[in-house]
Amino acid sequence: MSMSEHTNPLGDKPIRVALLGCGVVGSSVARMLVESADDLRARIGAPVELVGIAVRRVGKDRSDVPVDPALFTTDAEDLVTRADIVVEVVGGIDPARGLLLKAMESGASVVTANKALLAEDGPTLYAAADAAGVDLYYEAAVAGAIPILRPMRESLAGDDVTKVLGIVNGTTNFVLDKMDTTGAGFEETVAQAQALGYAEADPTADVEGFDAAAKAALLASLAFHTRVKGADVFREGISDVTAADIAAAKAMDHVVKLLAICERTTGQNGTSGVSVRVHPAMIARTHPLASVRDAYNAVFVEASAAGQLMFYGRGAGGDPTALAVLGDLVAVARHIVAGGRGPGESAYADLPILDVGDSVTRYHISLDVEDRPGVLAQVAQAFADTGVSIETVRQHIRTNSSSGEARANLVIVTHAATEAALAATVDALAASEVVAEVVSVMRVEGA
Ligand code: HSE
């Protein structure tokens, strides 16, 4: 035998794969497993055998999935005990959690796309993987086809990641991008996104930032070697973003994006910790993330030695997500063939998670104020009182079309300050007798 030939200690014994779920992603996984069987065998060094697909109803027409119909079963509990690798693409906390724990107790490695479960109870799953000596991989849980978790877990394992800035939800990126190009409002644009299949009938998880918050928790946990749960993430969705906000961003050559921001920072009391938040923010059109259009995702990473890195691609959809699942499946299967395991949980740094009030950002504030002497001074005083430094001020006069009354519109961009100080400034402005209306308030990131 030549030295380059693959040796397989299992002989030709197939690696048994159980699939939980056969929706958009699951059916793509099943099809790819069948269509790429020869390549997968060569890449892994052993054949892969699909031993069952757990579904809610077996009677449904699944003629588009090229597998023996006898493989479909409703008995997921039994199926997970008959596999070497269990692939879970069902989502949700339960029953997925119990099934994956049972799979690992039975000796199977797990490949999952379940961001909600990992962001809720990742340490329990990692502990079960350790106890059983199996792998837990979940590349498909964040940003679909984009390889980002493996680079975090492995390629950057020798570096110190200081910041992760991501567009990790395609639905909201599609909506904000369309609002930017058409000038339309939020409701109208979401309805358009639903009609085109980019937004769910109930878009809450996407537009309110829950999906992005779970992904931010997973990214922050890996980046900072610290356990971060979805519930630890400060979250604001995009449903309050108005056409006026988008226009205000445009006027200063910025775009509005829903950003997942994970950073190492120091709190007001000097504590070093991590800040993890998801909210809409303006970023300069020159920033690499500003060019992420439609439903695409991107993750921008800053690390001490590597500097700036950008990962870009399709964050959702059947084939792109299935591709991430298959990559994990090959990695795990190779471990089964060659022995050994992939990386387990790395949470040794155990950094405190800082309150959102400690996070540091810049604000863009648009105010309608009375046009008379002393008003600008009073507005400036509100910033001075809360210790927030003003970076730029622009003013133009606009006349109310019905009353004919002239008002000044002030657009103020601040220097970086704590979220707590900025929030106090906005409260003071809203209460000020010279401010007729706080038109829009938005964070500015990525400077
Ligand atoms: N609903 C998500 C998105 C895809 O719009 O990006 C799955 O995480």
Short mmCIF file of C-alpha atoms and ligand atoms in Angstrom, two decimals:
data_model
loop_
_atom_site.label_atom_id
_atom_site.label_comp_id
_atom_site.label_asym_id
_atom_site.label_seq_id
_atom_site.Cartn_x
_atom_site.Cartn_y
_atom_site.Cartn_z
CA MET A 1 0.00 0.00 0.00
CA SER A 2 1.34 3.45 -0.86
CA MET A 3 1.81 5.94 1.97
CA SER A 4 -0.76 8.28 0.41
CA GLU A 5 -3.61 5.79 0.44
CA HIS A 6 -6.34 6.34 3.01
CA THR A 7 -6.45 3.66 5.68
CA ASN A 8 -9.81 3.14 7.28
CA PRO A 9 -9.73 1.32 10.61
CA LEU A 10 -13.45 0.67 10.16
CA GLY A 11 -12.78 -1.20 6.92
CA ASP A 12 -15.72 -0.52 4.64
CA LYS A 13 -18.11 -0.19 7.57
CA PRO A 14 -20.35 2.77 6.77
CA ILE A 15 -20.74 5.78 9.01
CA ARG A 16 -24.41 5.84 9.96
CA VAL A 17 -26.10 9.23 9.69
CA ALA A 18 -29.52 10.04 11.17
CA LEU A 19 -31.27 13.19 10.02
CA LEU A 20 -33.75 14.98 12.28
CA GLY A 21 -35.96 17.19 10.14
CA CYS A 22 -36.74 17.27 6.45
CA GLY A 23 -37.78 20.84 5.76
CA VAL A 24 -35.94 23.25 3.46
CA VAL A 25 -32.51 22.52 4.96
CA GLY A 26 -33.09 18.84 5.81
CA SER A 27 -34.22 17.94 2.31
CA SER A 28 -31.12 19.65 0.87
CA VAL A 29 -28.92 17.70 3.30
CA ALA A 30 -30.57 14.40 2.31
CA ARG A 31 -30.22 15.15 -1.40
CA MET A 32 -26.57 16.19 -1.08
CA LEU A 33 -25.78 13.06 0.95
CA VAL A 34 -27.17 10.91 -1.85
CA GLU A 35 -25.85 12.89 -4.81
CA SER A 36 -22.35 13.37 -3.36
CA ALA A 37 -22.01 9.90 -1.84
CA ASP A 38 -18.91 8.95 -3.85
CA ASP A 39 -17.09 12.21 -3.18
CA LEU A 40 -18.01 12.10 0.50
CA ARG A 41 -16.70 8.54 0.75
CA ALA A 42 -13.40 9.60 -0.82
CA ARG A 43 -13.07 12.69 1.35
CA ILE A 44 -13.95 10.91 4.58
CA GLY A 45 -12.30 7.58 3.91
CA ALA A 46 -15.48 5.60 4.62
CA PRO A 47 -18.94 5.40 3.10
CA VAL A 48 -21.78 7.39 4.66
CA GLU A 49 -25.13 5.68 5.08
CA LEU A 50 -28.32 7.61 5.75
CA VAL A 51 -30.13 5.35 8.23
CA GLY A 52 -33.28 7.38 8.81
CA ILE A 53 -34.98 10.76 8.62
CA ALA A 54 -37.18 11.79 11.53
CA VAL A 55 -40.23 13.78 10.48
CA ARG A 56 -43.52 14.79 12.08
CA ARG A 57 -45.69 13.01 9.47
CA VAL A 58 -44.55 10.12 7.27
CA GLY A 59 -47.45 10.28 4.79
CA LYS A 60 -46.45 13.62 3.25
CA ASP A 61 -45.31 13.75 -0.40
CA ARG A 62 -41.52 14.00 -0.34
CA SER A 63 -40.85 12.81 -3.87
CA ASP A 64 -38.33 15.65 -4.28
CA VAL A 65 -36.08 13.96 -1.68
CA PRO A 66 -34.26 11.13 -3.51
CA VAL A 67 -34.19 8.57 -0.69
CA ASP A 68 -35.95 5.31 0.07
CA PRO A 69 -39.35 6.35 1.55
CA ALA A 70 -38.86 3.60 4.17
CA LEU A 71 -36.21 5.83 5.79
CA PHE A 72 -38.83 8.29 7.02
CA THR A 73 -39.87 7.71 10.61
CA THR A 74 -41.71 9.55 13.36
CA ASP A 75 -39.67 7.73 16.01
CA ALA A 76 -36.80 10.19 16.49
CA GLU A 77 -36.06 8.78 19.98
CA ASP A 78 -35.21 5.41 18.46
CA LEU A 79 -33.44 6.84 15.41
CA VAL A 80 -30.87 8.79 17.42
CA THR A 81 -29.69 5.54 19.08
CA ARG A 82 -28.95 3.93 15.70
CA ALA A 83 -26.44 6.44 14.31
CA ASP A 84 -22.81 7.47 14.50
CA ILE A 85 -23.70 11.06 13.57
CA VAL A 86 -27.02 12.77 14.28
CA VAL A 87 -27.78 15.81 12.14
CA GLU A 88 -30.45 18.07 13.62
CA VAL A 89 -32.19 20.68 11.47
CA VAL A 90 -35.52 20.89 13.27
CA GLY A 91 -34.81 23.95 15.43
CA GLY A 92 -36.40 25.03 18.72
CA ILE A 93 -35.44 24.07 22.25
CA ASP A 94 -37.55 20.96 22.88
CA PRO A 95 -37.71 18.19 21.84
CA ALA A 96 -34.38 18.92 20.05
CA ARG A 97 -32.44 19.22 23.34
CA GLY A 98 -33.58 15.83 24.67
CA LEU A 99 -32.94 14.12 21.35
CA LEU A 100 -29.43 15.50 21.02
CA LEU A 101 -28.56 14.59 24.62
CA LYS A 102 -29.86 11.07 24.01
CA ALA A 103 -27.89 10.85 20.76
CA MET A 104 -24.65 11.75 22.52
CA GLU A 105 -25.34 9.41 25.44
CA SER A 106 -25.75 6.69 22.82
CA GLY A 107 -22.31 7.53 21.40
CA ALA A 108 -23.28 9.64 18.39
CA SER A 109 -21.61 12.89 17.42
CA VAL A 110 -23.96 15.79 16.73
CA VAL A 111 -24.12 18.27 13.87
CA THR A 112 -26.81 20.87 14.40
CA ALA A 113 -28.05 24.15 12.92
CA ASN A 114 -29.98 24.96 16.11
CA LYS A 115 -28.83 28.44 17.19
CA ALA A 116 -31.71 28.89 19.64
CA LEU A 117 -30.82 25.72 21.56
CA LEU A 118 -27.09 26.45 21.61
CA ALA A 119 -27.66 30.04 22.74
CA GLU A 120 -29.98 28.77 25.48
CA ASP A 121 -28.18 25.68 26.73
CA GLY A 122 -24.89 25.23 24.84
CA PRO A 123 -22.85 24.29 27.95
CA THR A 124 -25.15 21.32 28.68
CA LEU A 125 -24.65 20.03 25.14
CA TYR A 126 -20.87 20.54 25.30
CA ALA A 127 -20.77 18.70 28.64
CA ALA A 128 -22.72 15.80 27.16
CA ALA A 129 -20.31 15.68 24.19
CA ASP A 130 -17.34 15.60 26.58
CA ALA A 131 -18.89 12.90 28.74
CA ALA A 132 -19.54 10.71 25.70
CA GLY A 133 -16.27 11.54 23.91
CA VAL A 134 -18.09 12.72 20.80
CA ASP A 135 -18.16 15.87 18.67
CA LEU A 136 -20.61 18.78 18.74
CA TYR A 137 -20.45 20.93 15.59
CA TYR A 138 -22.82 23.74 14.60
CA GLU A 139 -21.40 25.80 11.74
CA ALA A 140 -24.85 26.10 10.12
CA ALA A 141 -26.26 27.86 13.20
CA VAL A 142 -24.62 31.18 12.32
CA ALA A 143 -24.61 32.88 8.92
CA GLY A 144 -25.54 29.82 6.81
CA ALA A 145 -22.88 28.99 4.23
CA ILE A 146 -20.28 31.41 5.63
CA PRO A 147 -17.49 29.55 7.43
CA ILE A 148 -17.24 31.60 10.62
CA LEU A 149 -17.49 29.30 13.63
CA ARG A 150 -14.67 26.98 12.51
CA PRO A 151 -12.37 29.99 11.92
CA MET A 152 -13.29 31.23 15.41
CA ARG A 153 -12.81 27.84 17.06
CA GLU A 154 -9.71 26.80 15.16
CA SER A 155 -8.03 29.30 12.81
CA LEU A 156 -8.10 32.17 15.32
CA ALA A 157 -7.43 29.98 18.37
CA GLY A 158 -3.97 31.54 18.73
CA ASP A 159 -5.15 35.15 18.51
CA ASP A 160 -7.10 37.53 20.73
CA VAL A 161 -10.35 38.56 19.11
CA THR A 162 -11.29 42.06 20.22
CA LYS A 163 -14.44 42.72 18.21
CA VAL A 164 -16.97 40.96 16.00
CA LEU A 165 -19.36 43.07 13.96
CA GLY A 166 -21.86 41.09 11.95
CA ILE A 167 -24.83 41.28 9.64
CA VAL A 168 -26.17 37.87 10.59
CA ASN A 169 -29.84 38.10 9.63
CA GLY A 170 -30.71 38.10 5.95
CA THR A 171 -34.36 39.06 6.34
CA THR A 172 -33.61 42.31 8.14
CA ASN A 173 -30.74 43.13 5.81
CA PHE A 174 -33.08 42.68 2.86
CA VAL A 175 -35.69 44.97 4.45
CA LEU A 176 -33.21 47.72 5.42
CA ASP A 177 -31.51 47.56 2.02
CA LYS A 178 -34.86 47.96 0.24
CA MET A 179 -35.85 50.84 2.54
CA ASP A 180 -32.54 52.48 1.60
CA THR A 181 -32.99 52.07 -2.15
CA THR A 182 -36.74 52.84 -2.36
CA GLY A 183 -37.27 55.31 0.50
CA ALA A 184 -40.30 53.23 1.59
CA GLY A 185 -41.34 52.66 5.21
CA PHE A 186 -40.85 49.57 7.35
CA GLU A 187 -44.36 48.00 7.15
CA GLU A 188 -44.58 48.34 3.38
CA THR A 189 -41.11 46.86 2.89
CA VAL A 190 -41.73 43.89 5.19
CA ALA A 191 -44.92 43.11 3.22
CA GLN A 192 -42.84 43.17 0.03
CA ALA A 193 -40.22 40.90 1.62
CA GLN A 194 -42.97 38.45 2.65
CA ALA A 195 -44.40 38.42 -0.88
CA LEU A 196 -40.94 37.61 -2.26
CA GLY A 197 -40.32 34.85 0.32
CA TYR A 198 -37.56 36.75 2.14
CA ALA A 199 -39.60 37.20 5.33
CA GLU A 200 -41.70 34.67 7.23
CA ALA A 201 -45.48 35.12 7.59
CA ASP A 202 -44.68 35.89 11.25
CA PRO A 203 -41.43 37.85 10.92
CA THR A 204 -41.02 38.54 14.68
CA ALA A 205 -37.92 36.39 15.28
CA ASP A 206 -36.09 38.15 12.47
CA VAL A 207 -37.32 41.75 12.64
CA GLU A 208 -37.20 41.98 16.43
CA GLY A 209 -33.62 40.69 16.47
CA PHE A 210 -34.14 37.39 18.35
CA ASP A 211 -32.48 35.36 15.58
CA ALA A 212 -29.51 37.74 15.43
CA ALA A 213 -29.21 37.81 19.23
CA ALA A 214 -28.87 34.01 19.39
CA LYS A 215 -26.17 34.17 16.69
CA ALA A 216 -24.41 37.03 18.51
CA ALA A 217 -24.34 34.91 21.68
CA LEU A 218 -22.66 32.04 19.80
CA LEU A 219 -20.13 34.35 18.13
CA ALA A 220 -19.28 36.13 21.41
CA SER A 221 -18.90 32.83 23.30
CA LEU A 222 -16.33 31.60 20.78
CA ALA A 223 -14.61 34.97 20.29
CA PHE A 224 -14.08 35.67 23.97
CA HIS A 225 -13.89 32.13 25.46
CA THR A 226 -16.79 33.05 27.71
CA ARG A 227 -20.29 31.67 28.06
CA VAL A 228 -22.79 34.10 26.57
CA LYS A 229 -26.48 33.17 26.37
CA GLY A 230 -29.07 34.66 24.04
CA ALA A 231 -30.69 36.28 27.08
CA ASP A 232 -27.41 38.11 27.87
CA VAL A 233 -27.56 39.97 24.56
CA PHE A 234 -29.01 43.49 24.50
CA ARG A 235 -31.53 43.43 21.66
CA GLU A 236 -33.42 46.00 19.63
CA GLY A 237 -35.06 45.05 16.34
CA ILE A 238 -35.73 47.12 13.24
CA SER A 239 -39.50 47.62 13.54
CA ASP A 240 -39.01 51.19 14.83
CA VAL A 241 -36.65 52.18 12.00
CA THR A 242 -38.43 54.83 9.93
CA ALA A 243 -37.98 56.17 6.44
CA ALA A 244 -36.78 59.37 8.20
CA ASP A 245 -33.99 57.40 9.94
CA ILE A 246 -32.89 55.94 6.63
CA ALA A 247 -32.98 59.37 4.98
CA ALA A 248 -30.98 60.86 7.87
CA ALA A 249 -28.34 58.15 7.41
CA LYS A 250 -28.25 58.81 3.68
CA ALA A 251 -27.76 62.52 4.24
CA MET A 252 -24.48 61.81 5.97
CA ASP A 253 -23.44 59.08 3.55
CA HIS A 254 -24.29 56.23 5.93
CA VAL A 255 -26.58 53.19 5.72
CA VAL A 256 -28.68 51.59 8.45
CA LYS A 257 -27.90 47.93 9.23
CA LEU A 258 -29.02 45.55 11.96
CA LEU A 259 -25.68 44.78 13.57
CA ALA A 260 -24.59 42.07 15.98
CA ILE A 261 -21.80 43.69 17.96
CA CYS A 262 -19.58 41.66 20.27
CA GLU A 263 -16.63 43.44 21.83
CA ARG A 264 -14.17 43.35 24.66
CA THR A 265 -14.50 46.56 26.56
CA THR A 266 -14.12 48.15 29.98
CA GLY A 267 -17.17 49.10 32.02
CA GLN A 268 -17.67 52.37 33.91
CA ASN A 269 -16.32 50.86 37.13
CA GLY A 270 -13.16 49.71 35.34
CA THR A 271 -14.25 46.08 34.94
CA SER A 272 -12.94 44.43 31.81
CA GLY A 273 -15.66 42.40 30.15
CA VAL A 274 -17.65 41.74 27.03
CA SER A 275 -20.46 43.73 25.52
CA VAL A 276 -22.84 41.86 23.23
CA ARG A 277 -25.68 43.67 21.53
CA VAL A 278 -27.93 43.59 18.49
CA HIS A 279 -29.50 46.81 17.27
CA PRO A 280 -29.90 48.92 14.16
CA ALA A 281 -27.04 51.32 13.61
CA MET A 282 -25.71 53.67 10.97
CA ILE A 283 -22.41 52.76 9.38
CA ALA A 284 -20.47 54.77 6.81
CA ARG A 285 -21.03 53.74 3.20
CA THR A 286 -17.25 53.26 2.99
CA HIS A 287 -17.31 50.52 5.69
CA PRO A 288 -17.05 46.99 4.23
CA LEU A 289 -20.33 45.98 5.91
CA ALA A 290 -22.22 48.78 4.11
CA SER A 291 -21.78 46.95 0.82
CA VAL A 292 -23.61 43.85 2.11
CA ARG A 293 -26.85 44.04 0.14
CA ASP A 294 -30.11 42.07 -0.17
CA ALA A 295 -30.31 39.03 2.12
CA TYR A 296 -26.56 38.45 2.29
CA ASN A 297 -24.69 38.10 5.60
CA ALA A 298 -21.20 39.19 6.59
CA VAL A 299 -19.08 39.02 9.70
CA PHE A 300 -16.25 41.47 10.32
CA VAL A 301 -13.69 40.33 12.90
CA GLU A 302 -10.91 42.31 14.56
CA ALA A 303 -8.12 40.38 16.27
CA SER A 304 -4.86 41.51 17.85
CA ALA A 305 -2.46 39.79 15.45
CA ALA A 306 -4.65 39.02 12.44
CA GLY A 307 -6.03 42.55 12.22
CA GLN A 308 -9.29 42.91 10.32
CA LEU A 309 -10.98 39.94 8.64
CA MET A 310 -14.22 39.87 6.68
CA PHE A 311 -16.39 36.80 5.97
CA TYR A 312 -19.20 37.22 3.43
CA GLY A 313 -21.82 35.05 1.78
CA ARG A 314 -25.29 33.56 1.87
CA GLY A 315 -26.66 33.37 5.39
CA ALA A 316 -29.83 31.38 4.77
CA GLY A 317 -31.58 29.06 2.35
CA GLY A 318 -31.67 25.30 1.87
CA ASP A 319 -28.48 24.56 -0.06
CA PRO A 320 -26.21 27.18 1.57
CA THR A 321 -27.21 26.03 5.07
CA ALA A 322 -27.05 22.35 4.10
CA LEU A 323 -23.55 22.94 2.76
CA ALA A 324 -22.45 24.13 6.21
CA VAL A 325 -24.04 21.01 7.72
CA LEU A 326 -22.21 18.76 5.25
CA GLY A 327 -18.87 20.43 6.02
CA ASP A 328 -19.38 19.63 9.70
CA LEU A 329 -20.51 16.12 8.86
CA VAL A 330 -17.30 15.47 6.89
CA ALA A 331 -15.16 16.86 9.74
CA VAL A 332 -16.91 14.71 12.34
CA ALA A 333 -16.86 11.62 10.13
CA ARG A 334 -13.12 12.06 9.57
CA HIS A 335 -12.65 12.07 13.34
CA ILE A 336 -14.59 8.82 13.56
CA VAL A 337 -12.40 7.27 10.87
CA ALA A 338 -9.06 8.59 12.13
CA GLY A 339 -9.83 8.79 15.86
CA GLY A 340 -9.82 11.94 17.97
CA ARG A 341 -12.29 14.76 18.39
CA GLY A 342 -12.73 18.34 17.34
CA PRO A 343 -12.55 21.23 19.82
CA GLY A 344 -14.89 21.23 22.78
CA GLU A 345 -16.19 24.22 24.71
CA SER A 346 -13.64 26.93 25.47
CA ALA A 347 -15.05 29.15 28.22
CA TYR A 348 -11.95 29.46 30.40
CA ALA A 349 -11.76 33.29 30.18
CA ASP A 350 -15.15 33.57 31.90
CA LEU A 351 -15.31 37.35 31.38
CA PRO A 352 -18.15 39.35 32.91
CA ILE A 353 -20.92 40.39 30.56
CA LEU A 354 -21.27 44.14 30.84
CA ASP A 355 -24.51 46.03 31.03
CA VAL A 356 -25.52 47.76 27.79
CA GLY A 357 -25.15 51.11 29.60
CA ASP A 358 -21.41 50.44 29.68
CA SER A 359 -21.07 49.94 25.95
CA VAL A 360 -19.49 52.79 24.06
CA THR A 361 -20.95 54.13 20.83
CA ARG A 362 -21.63 57.32 18.87
CA TYR A 363 -25.13 58.70 18.37
CA HIS A 364 -26.81 60.49 15.49
CA ILE A 365 -29.65 62.66 16.82
CA SER A 366 -32.07 64.66 14.68
CA LEU A 367 -34.10 67.33 16.54
CA ASP A 368 -36.69 69.87 15.52
CA VAL A 369 -36.20 72.93 17.71
CA GLU A 370 -37.55 76.46 17.97
CA ASP A 371 -35.70 78.96 15.79
CA ARG A 372 -34.82 81.69 18.32
CA PRO A 373 -31.73 82.98 20.15
CA GLY A 374 -30.27 80.74 22.87
CA VAL A 375 -31.80 77.48 21.64
CA LEU A 376 -28.55 76.02 20.35
CA ALA A 377 -26.87 76.90 23.65
CA GLN A 378 -29.57 75.05 25.62
CA VAL A 379 -29.29 72.02 23.38
CA ALA A 380 -25.50 72.03 23.76
CA GLN A 381 -25.93 72.31 27.54
CA ALA A 382 -27.91 69.05 27.61
CA PHE A 383 -24.88 67.30 26.09
CA ALA A 384 -22.46 69.08 28.43
CA ASP A 385 -24.51 68.11 31.50
CA THR A 386 -24.23 64.42 30.67
CA GLY A 387 -20.58 64.59 29.63
CA VAL A 388 -21.21 63.76 25.97
CA SER A 389 -18.97 65.46 23.44
CA ILE A 390 -20.46 66.70 20.17
CA GLU A 391 -18.58 65.76 16.99
CA THR A 392 -20.63 67.61 14.33
CA VAL A 393 -23.72 69.83 14.20
CA ARG A 394 -25.71 70.66 11.09
CA GLN A 395 -28.71 72.94 11.02
CA HIS A 396 -31.26 73.78 8.40
CA ILE A 397 -34.52 75.70 8.62
CA ARG A 398 -37.74 74.05 7.61
CA THR A 399 -41.19 75.61 7.54
CA ASN A 400 -44.19 73.67 8.82
CA SER A 401 -46.47 73.37 5.76
CA SER A 402 -49.74 73.81 7.71
CA SER A 403 -48.82 76.44 10.34
CA GLY A 404 -46.18 78.24 8.30
CA GLU A 405 -44.02 78.28 11.46
CA ALA A 406 -40.26 78.10 10.88
CA ARG A 407 -38.33 75.51 12.84
CA ALA A 408 -34.69 74.59 12.92
CA ASN A 409 -33.73 70.97 12.35
CA LEU A 410 -30.51 70.08 14.13
CA VAL A 411 -28.54 66.98 13.28
CA ILE A 412 -25.96 66.24 15.93
CA VAL A 413 -23.42 63.44 15.79
CA THR A 414 -21.62 62.73 19.04
CA HIS A 415 -18.18 61.45 19.81
CA ALA A 416 -18.10 58.01 21.41
CA ALA A 417 -19.68 57.94 24.86
CA THR A 418 -21.27 55.34 27.07
CA GLU A 419 -24.74 54.24 26.13
CA ALA A 420 -25.92 55.34 29.59
CA ALA A 421 -24.67 58.92 29.08
CA LEU A 422 -26.15 59.07 25.59
CA ALA A 423 -29.51 57.79 26.78
CA ALA A 424 -29.52 60.43 29.54
CA THR A 425 -28.77 63.12 26.92
CA VAL A 426 -31.67 62.02 24.75
CA ASP A 427 -34.00 62.00 27.79
CA ALA A 428 -32.92 65.53 28.66
CA LEU A 429 -33.45 66.70 25.07
CA ALA A 430 -36.90 65.12 24.89
CA ALA A 431 -37.88 66.95 28.09
CA SER A 432 -36.39 70.30 27.04
CA GLU A 433 -38.85 73.13 26.34
CA VAL A 434 -36.84 74.25 23.29
CA VAL A 435 -37.04 70.86 21.58
CA ALA A 436 -40.25 70.49 19.58
CA GLU A 437 -39.54 66.91 18.52
CA VAL A 438 -36.78 64.31 18.71
CA VAL A 439 -37.10 63.16 15.09
CA SER A 440 -34.67 60.25 15.15
CA VAL A 441 -31.99 58.74 17.36
CA MET A 442 -29.64 56.12 16.07
CA ARG A 443 -26.34 54.65 17.08
CA VAL A 444 -23.39 55.09 14.73
CA GLU A 445 -20.92 52.19 14.54
CA GLY A 446 -17.80 51.17 12.74
CA ALA A 447 -15.86 54.43 12.76
N1 HSE B 1 -34.14 33.78 9.29
C1 HSE B 1 -32.71 33.87 9.16
C2 HSE B 1 -32.35 35.07 8.33
C3 HSE B 1 -32.08 32.67 8.53
O1 HSE B 1 -33.21 35.80 7.85
O2 HSE B 1 -31.16 35.30 8.18
C4 HSE B 1 -31.85 31.57 9.47
O3 HSE B 1 -31.00 31.93 10.50
#
